[in-house]
Amino acid sequence: SPLIPFNAINWVAGITSLKFYEYVIALIGILPGTTLFVFLGASAGSLADSASSGDNATVTIIVVIVGIVFGIAAVGVTSYYAKKELNRITEERNAQLEEKANDNSSTDE
């Protein structure tokens, strides 16, 4: 994560009530972004090597651009589905809280 170091995320997950399986699912969810960062770093090195060796850089540049596009698409798709799932869970919890509040108010009467 470029904004928050992974060690800080691990510490926060350790001191909160985050369940292990939720932590593992989150780790799987960050794989597209991590893969994109690794690909960008490797591509930069590949471009530098091809430029210094005098190889045909056109194919390398096309491969890098296609890889970047697919990497960004993977991060976008993962983010979309993660947000969709989070909204579903939030709606379920809100419905449960409203149901509890309605049950409590009906027993008070």
mmCIF file with all atom_site columns, C-alpha atoms in Angstrom:
data_model
loop_
_atom_site.group_PDB
_atom_site.id
_atom_site.type_symbol
_atom_site.label_atom_id
_atom_site.label_alt_id
_atom_site.label_comp_id
_atom_site.label_asym_id
_atom_site.label_entity_id
_atom_site.label_seq_id
_atom_site.pdbx_PDB_ins_code
_atom_site.Cartn_x
_atom_site.Cartn_y
_atom_site.Cartn_z
_atom_site.occupancy
_atom_site.B_iso_or_equiv
_atom_site.pdbx_formal_charge
_atom_site.auth_seq_id
_atom_site.auth_comp_id
_atom_site.auth_asym_id
_atom_site.auth_atom_id
_atom_site.pdbx_PDB_model_num
ATOM 1   C CA . SER A 1 1   ? 0.000   0.000   0.000   1.00 0.00 ? 1   SER A CA 1
ATOM 2   C CA . PRO A 1 2   ? 1.602   3.273   -1.014  1.00 0.00 ? 2   PRO A CA 1
ATOM 3   C CA . LEU A 1 3   ? -0.205  5.396   1.584   1.00 0.00 ? 3   LEU A CA 1
ATOM 4   C CA . ILE A 1 4   ? -0.125  3.129   4.625   1.00 0.00 ? 4   ILE A CA 1
ATOM 5   C CA . PRO A 1 5   ? 2.760   0.676   5.088   1.00 0.00 ? 5   PRO A CA 1
ATOM 6   C CA . PHE A 1 6   ? 1.767   -2.984  5.265   1.00 0.00 ? 6   PHE A CA 1
ATOM 7   C CA . ASN A 1 7   ? 3.339   -3.314  8.714   1.00 0.00 ? 7   ASN A CA 1
ATOM 8   C CA . ALA A 1 8   ? 1.001   -0.627  10.079  1.00 0.00 ? 8   ALA A CA 1
ATOM 9   C CA . ILE A 1 9   ? -1.983  -2.397  8.539   1.00 0.00 ? 9   ILE A CA 1
ATOM 10  C CA . ASN A 1 10  ? -0.861  -5.687  10.130  1.00 0.00 ? 10  ASN A CA 1
ATOM 11  C CA . TRP A 1 11  ? -0.498  -4.060  13.558  1.00 0.00 ? 11  TRP A CA 1
ATOM 12  C CA . VAL A 1 12  ? -3.925  -2.425  13.362  1.00 0.00 ? 12  VAL A CA 1
ATOM 13  C CA . ALA A 1 13  ? -5.489  -5.716  12.267  1.00 0.00 ? 13  ALA A CA 1
ATOM 14  C CA . GLY A 1 14  ? -3.792  -7.434  15.202  1.00 0.00 ? 14  GLY A CA 1
ATOM 15  C CA . ILE A 1 15  ? -5.083  -5.051  17.869  1.00 0.00 ? 15  ILE A CA 1
ATOM 16  C CA . THR A 1 16  ? -8.648  -4.862  16.567  1.00 0.00 ? 16  THR A CA 1
ATOM 17  C CA . SER A 1 17  ? -11.347 -7.500  16.609  1.00 0.00 ? 17  SER A CA 1
ATOM 18  C CA . LEU A 1 18  ? -10.665 -8.407  12.990  1.00 0.00 ? 18  LEU A CA 1
ATOM 19  C CA . LYS A 1 19  ? -11.158 -12.127 12.497  1.00 0.00 ? 19  LYS A CA 1
ATOM 20  C CA . PHE A 1 20  ? -8.421  -14.186 10.866  1.00 0.00 ? 20  PHE A CA 1
ATOM 21  C CA . TYR A 1 21  ? -10.506 -15.221 7.856   1.00 0.00 ? 21  TYR A CA 1
ATOM 22  C CA . GLU A 1 22  ? -11.456 -11.565 7.222   1.00 0.00 ? 22  GLU A CA 1
ATOM 23  C CA . TYR A 1 23  ? -7.763  -10.667 7.330   1.00 0.00 ? 23  TYR A CA 1
ATOM 24  C CA . VAL A 1 24  ? -6.923  -13.439 4.846   1.00 0.00 ? 24  VAL A CA 1
ATOM 25  C CA . ILE A 1 25  ? -9.700  -12.295 2.488   1.00 0.00 ? 25  ILE A CA 1
ATOM 26  C CA . ALA A 1 26  ? -8.340  -8.738  2.683   1.00 0.00 ? 26  ALA A CA 1
ATOM 27  C CA . LEU A 1 27  ? -4.854  -9.997  1.856   1.00 0.00 ? 27  LEU A CA 1
ATOM 28  C CA . ILE A 1 28  ? -6.226  -11.774 -1.196  1.00 0.00 ? 28  ILE A CA 1
ATOM 29  C CA . GLY A 1 29  ? -8.010  -8.550  -2.142  1.00 0.00 ? 29  GLY A CA 1
ATOM 30  C CA . ILE A 1 30  ? -4.754  -6.558  -2.244  1.00 0.00 ? 30  ILE A CA 1
ATOM 31  C CA . LEU A 1 31  ? -3.077  -8.967  -4.674  1.00 0.00 ? 31  LEU A CA 1
ATOM 32  C CA . PRO A 1 32  ? -4.124  -7.114  -7.859  1.00 0.00 ? 32  PRO A CA 1
ATOM 33  C CA . GLY A 1 33  ? -2.631  -3.853  -6.613  1.00 0.00 ? 33  GLY A CA 1
ATOM 34  C CA . THR A 1 34  ? 0.536   -5.538  -5.408  1.00 0.00 ? 34  THR A CA 1
ATOM 35  C CA . THR A 1 35  ? 0.875   -7.355  -8.721  1.00 0.00 ? 35  THR A CA 1
ATOM 36  C CA . LEU A 1 36  ? 0.446   -4.058  -10.562 1.00 0.00 ? 36  LEU A CA 1
ATOM 37  C CA . PHE A 1 37  ? 3.221   -2.416  -8.507  1.00 0.00 ? 37  PHE A CA 1
ATOM 38  C CA . VAL A 1 38  ? 5.555   -5.359  -9.141  1.00 0.00 ? 38  VAL A CA 1
ATOM 39  C CA . PHE A 1 39  ? 4.746   -5.312  -12.852 1.00 0.00 ? 39  PHE A CA 1
ATOM 40  C CA . LEU A 1 40  ? 5.394   -1.576  -13.100 1.00 0.00 ? 40  LEU A CA 1
ATOM 41  C CA . GLY A 1 41  ? 8.768   -1.965  -11.396 1.00 0.00 ? 41  GLY A CA 1
ATOM 42  C CA . ALA A 1 42  ? 9.767   -4.895  -13.588 1.00 0.00 ? 42  ALA A CA 1
ATOM 43  C CA . SER A 1 43  ? 8.578   -3.059  -16.710 1.00 0.00 ? 43  SER A CA 1
ATOM 44  C CA . ALA A 1 44  ? 10.625  0.010   -15.875 1.00 0.00 ? 44  ALA A CA 1
ATOM 45  C CA . GLY A 1 45  ? 13.697  -2.196  -15.579 1.00 0.00 ? 45  GLY A CA 1
ATOM 46  C CA . SER A 1 46  ? 12.839  -3.978  -18.826 1.00 0.00 ? 46  SER A CA 1
ATOM 47  C CA . LEU A 1 47  ? 12.415  -0.700  -20.687 1.00 0.00 ? 47  LEU A CA 1
ATOM 48  C CA . ALA A 1 48  ? 15.732  0.566   -19.357 1.00 0.00 ? 48  ALA A CA 1
ATOM 49  C CA . ASP A 1 49  ? 17.483  -2.664  -20.406 1.00 0.00 ? 49  ASP A CA 1
ATOM 50  C CA . SER A 1 50  ? 15.989  -2.650  -23.897 1.00 0.00 ? 50  SER A CA 1
ATOM 51  C CA . ALA A 1 51  ? 16.854  1.011   -24.399 1.00 0.00 ? 51  ALA A CA 1
ATOM 52  C CA . SER A 1 52  ? 20.479  0.451   -23.392 1.00 0.00 ? 52  SER A CA 1
ATOM 53  C CA . SER A 1 53  ? 20.885  -2.742  -25.453 1.00 0.00 ? 53  SER A CA 1
ATOM 54  C CA . GLY A 1 54  ? 19.549  -1.193  -28.657 1.00 0.00 ? 54  GLY A CA 1
ATOM 55  C CA . ASP A 1 55  ? 16.742  -3.759  -29.066 1.00 0.00 ? 55  ASP A CA 1
ATOM 56  C CA . ASN A 1 56  ? 13.472  -2.918  -30.786 1.00 0.00 ? 56  ASN A CA 1
ATOM 57  C CA . ALA A 1 57  ? 11.682  -1.097  -27.969 1.00 0.00 ? 57  ALA A CA 1
ATOM 58  C CA . THR A 1 58  ? 8.316   -0.942  -29.769 1.00 0.00 ? 58  THR A CA 1
ATOM 59  C CA . VAL A 1 59  ? 7.299   -4.471  -28.788 1.00 0.00 ? 59  VAL A CA 1
ATOM 60  C CA . THR A 1 60  ? 8.467   -3.927  -25.217 1.00 0.00 ? 60  THR A CA 1
ATOM 61  C CA . ILE A 1 61  ? 6.520   -0.684  -24.933 1.00 0.00 ? 61  ILE A CA 1
ATOM 62  C CA . ILE A 1 62  ? 3.361   -2.314  -26.324 1.00 0.00 ? 62  ILE A CA 1
ATOM 63  C CA . VAL A 1 63  ? 3.654   -5.204  -23.874 1.00 0.00 ? 63  VAL A CA 1
ATOM 64  C CA . VAL A 1 64  ? 4.180   -2.798  -20.981 1.00 0.00 ? 64  VAL A CA 1
ATOM 65  C CA . ILE A 1 65  ? 1.198   -0.635  -21.965 1.00 0.00 ? 65  ILE A CA 1
ATOM 66  C CA . VAL A 1 66  ? -1.082  -3.673  -22.342 1.00 0.00 ? 66  VAL A CA 1
ATOM 67  C CA . GLY A 1 67  ? 0.119   -4.959  -18.970 1.00 0.00 ? 67  GLY A CA 1
ATOM 68  C CA . ILE A 1 68  ? -0.532  -1.624  -17.297 1.00 0.00 ? 68  ILE A CA 1
ATOM 69  C CA . VAL A 1 69  ? -4.027  -1.415  -18.786 1.00 0.00 ? 69  VAL A CA 1
ATOM 70  C CA . PHE A 1 70  ? -4.892  -4.929  -17.598 1.00 0.00 ? 70  PHE A CA 1
ATOM 71  C CA . GLY A 1 71  ? -3.358  -4.230  -14.187 1.00 0.00 ? 71  GLY A CA 1
ATOM 72  C CA . ILE A 1 72  ? -5.385  -1.073  -13.704 1.00 0.00 ? 72  ILE A CA 1
ATOM 73  C CA . ALA A 1 73  ? -8.506  -2.910  -14.917 1.00 0.00 ? 73  ALA A CA 1
ATOM 74  C CA . ALA A 1 74  ? -7.874  -5.686  -12.372 1.00 0.00 ? 74  ALA A CA 1
ATOM 75  C CA . VAL A 1 75  ? -7.540  -3.154  -9.556  1.00 0.00 ? 75  VAL A CA 1
ATOM 76  C CA . GLY A 1 76  ? -10.694 -1.376  -10.728 1.00 0.00 ? 76  GLY A CA 1
ATOM 77  C CA . VAL A 1 77  ? -12.744 -4.573  -10.948 1.00 0.00 ? 77  VAL A CA 1
ATOM 78  C CA . THR A 1 78  ? -11.531 -5.711  -7.525  1.00 0.00 ? 78  THR A CA 1
ATOM 79  C CA . SER A 1 79  ? -12.413 -2.327  -6.029  1.00 0.00 ? 79  SER A CA 1
ATOM 80  C CA . TYR A 1 80  ? -15.857 -2.372  -7.636  1.00 0.00 ? 80  TYR A CA 1
ATOM 81  C CA . TYR A 1 81  ? -16.767 -5.799  -6.269  1.00 0.00 ? 81  TYR A CA 1
ATOM 82  C CA . ALA A 1 82  ? -15.278 -5.030  -2.858  1.00 0.00 ? 82  ALA A CA 1
ATOM 83  C CA . LYS A 1 83  ? -17.374 -1.873  -2.589  1.00 0.00 ? 83  LYS A CA 1
ATOM 84  C CA . LYS A 1 84  ? -20.462 -3.745  -3.774  1.00 0.00 ? 84  LYS A CA 1
ATOM 85  C CA . GLU A 1 85  ? -19.943 -6.421  -1.103  1.00 0.00 ? 85  GLU A CA 1
ATOM 86  C CA . LEU A 1 86  ? -19.269 -3.815  1.577   1.00 0.00 ? 86  LEU A CA 1
ATOM 87  C CA . ASN A 1 87  ? -22.495 -1.995  0.701   1.00 0.00 ? 87  ASN A CA 1
ATOM 88  C CA . ARG A 1 88  ? -24.433 -5.276  0.877   1.00 0.00 ? 88  ARG A CA 1
ATOM 89  C CA . ILE A 1 89  ? -23.004 -6.086  4.311   1.00 0.00 ? 89  ILE A CA 1
ATOM 90  C CA . THR A 1 90  ? -23.684 -2.555  5.549   1.00 0.00 ? 90  THR A CA 1
ATOM 91  C CA . GLU A 1 91  ? -27.308 -2.737  4.392   1.00 0.00 ? 91  GLU A CA 1
ATOM 92  C CA . GLU A 1 92  ? -27.768 -6.110  6.121   1.00 0.00 ? 92  GLU A CA 1
ATOM 93  C CA . ARG A 1 93  ? -26.361 -4.765  9.396   1.00 0.00 ? 93  ARG A CA 1
ATOM 94  C CA . ASN A 1 94  ? -28.507 -1.654  9.207   1.00 0.00 ? 94  ASN A CA 1
ATOM 95  C CA . ALA A 1 95  ? -31.597 -3.802  8.592   1.00 0.00 ? 95  ALA A CA 1
ATOM 96  C CA . GLN A 1 96  ? -30.701 -5.987  11.581  1.00 0.00 ? 96  GLN A CA 1
ATOM 97  C CA . LEU A 1 97  ? -30.218 -2.922  13.796  1.00 0.00 ? 97  LEU A CA 1
ATOM 98  C CA . GLU A 1 98  ? -33.535 -1.457  12.665  1.00 0.00 ? 98  GLU A CA 1
ATOM 99  C CA . GLU A 1 99  ? -35.247 -4.781  13.328  1.00 0.00 ? 99  GLU A CA 1
ATOM 100 C CA . LYS A 1 100 ? -33.762 -4.905  16.835  1.00 0.00 ? 100 LYS A CA 1
ATOM 101 C CA . ALA A 1 101 ? -34.827 -1.334  17.492  1.00 0.00 ? 101 ALA A CA 1
ATOM 102 C CA . ASN A 1 102 ? -38.370 -2.141  16.315  1.00 0.00 ? 102 ASN A CA 1
ATOM 103 C CA . ASP A 1 103 ? -38.477 -5.255  18.503  1.00 0.00 ? 103 ASP A CA 1
ATOM 104 C CA . ASN A 1 104 ? -37.280 -3.295  21.534  1.00 0.00 ? 104 ASN A CA 1
ATOM 105 C CA . SER A 1 105 ? -39.811 -0.528  20.979  1.00 0.00 ? 105 SER A CA 1
ATOM 106 C CA . SER A 1 106 ? -42.657 -3.010  20.579  1.00 0.00 ? 106 SER A CA 1
ATOM 107 C CA . THR A 1 107 ? -41.764 -4.797  23.831  1.00 0.00 ? 107 THR A CA 1
ATOM 108 C CA . ASP A 1 108 ? -41.670 -1.487  25.707  1.00 0.00 ? 108 ASP A CA 1
ATOM 109 C CA . GLU A 1 109 ? -45.269 -0.727  24.777  1.00 0.00 ? 109 GLU A CA 1
#
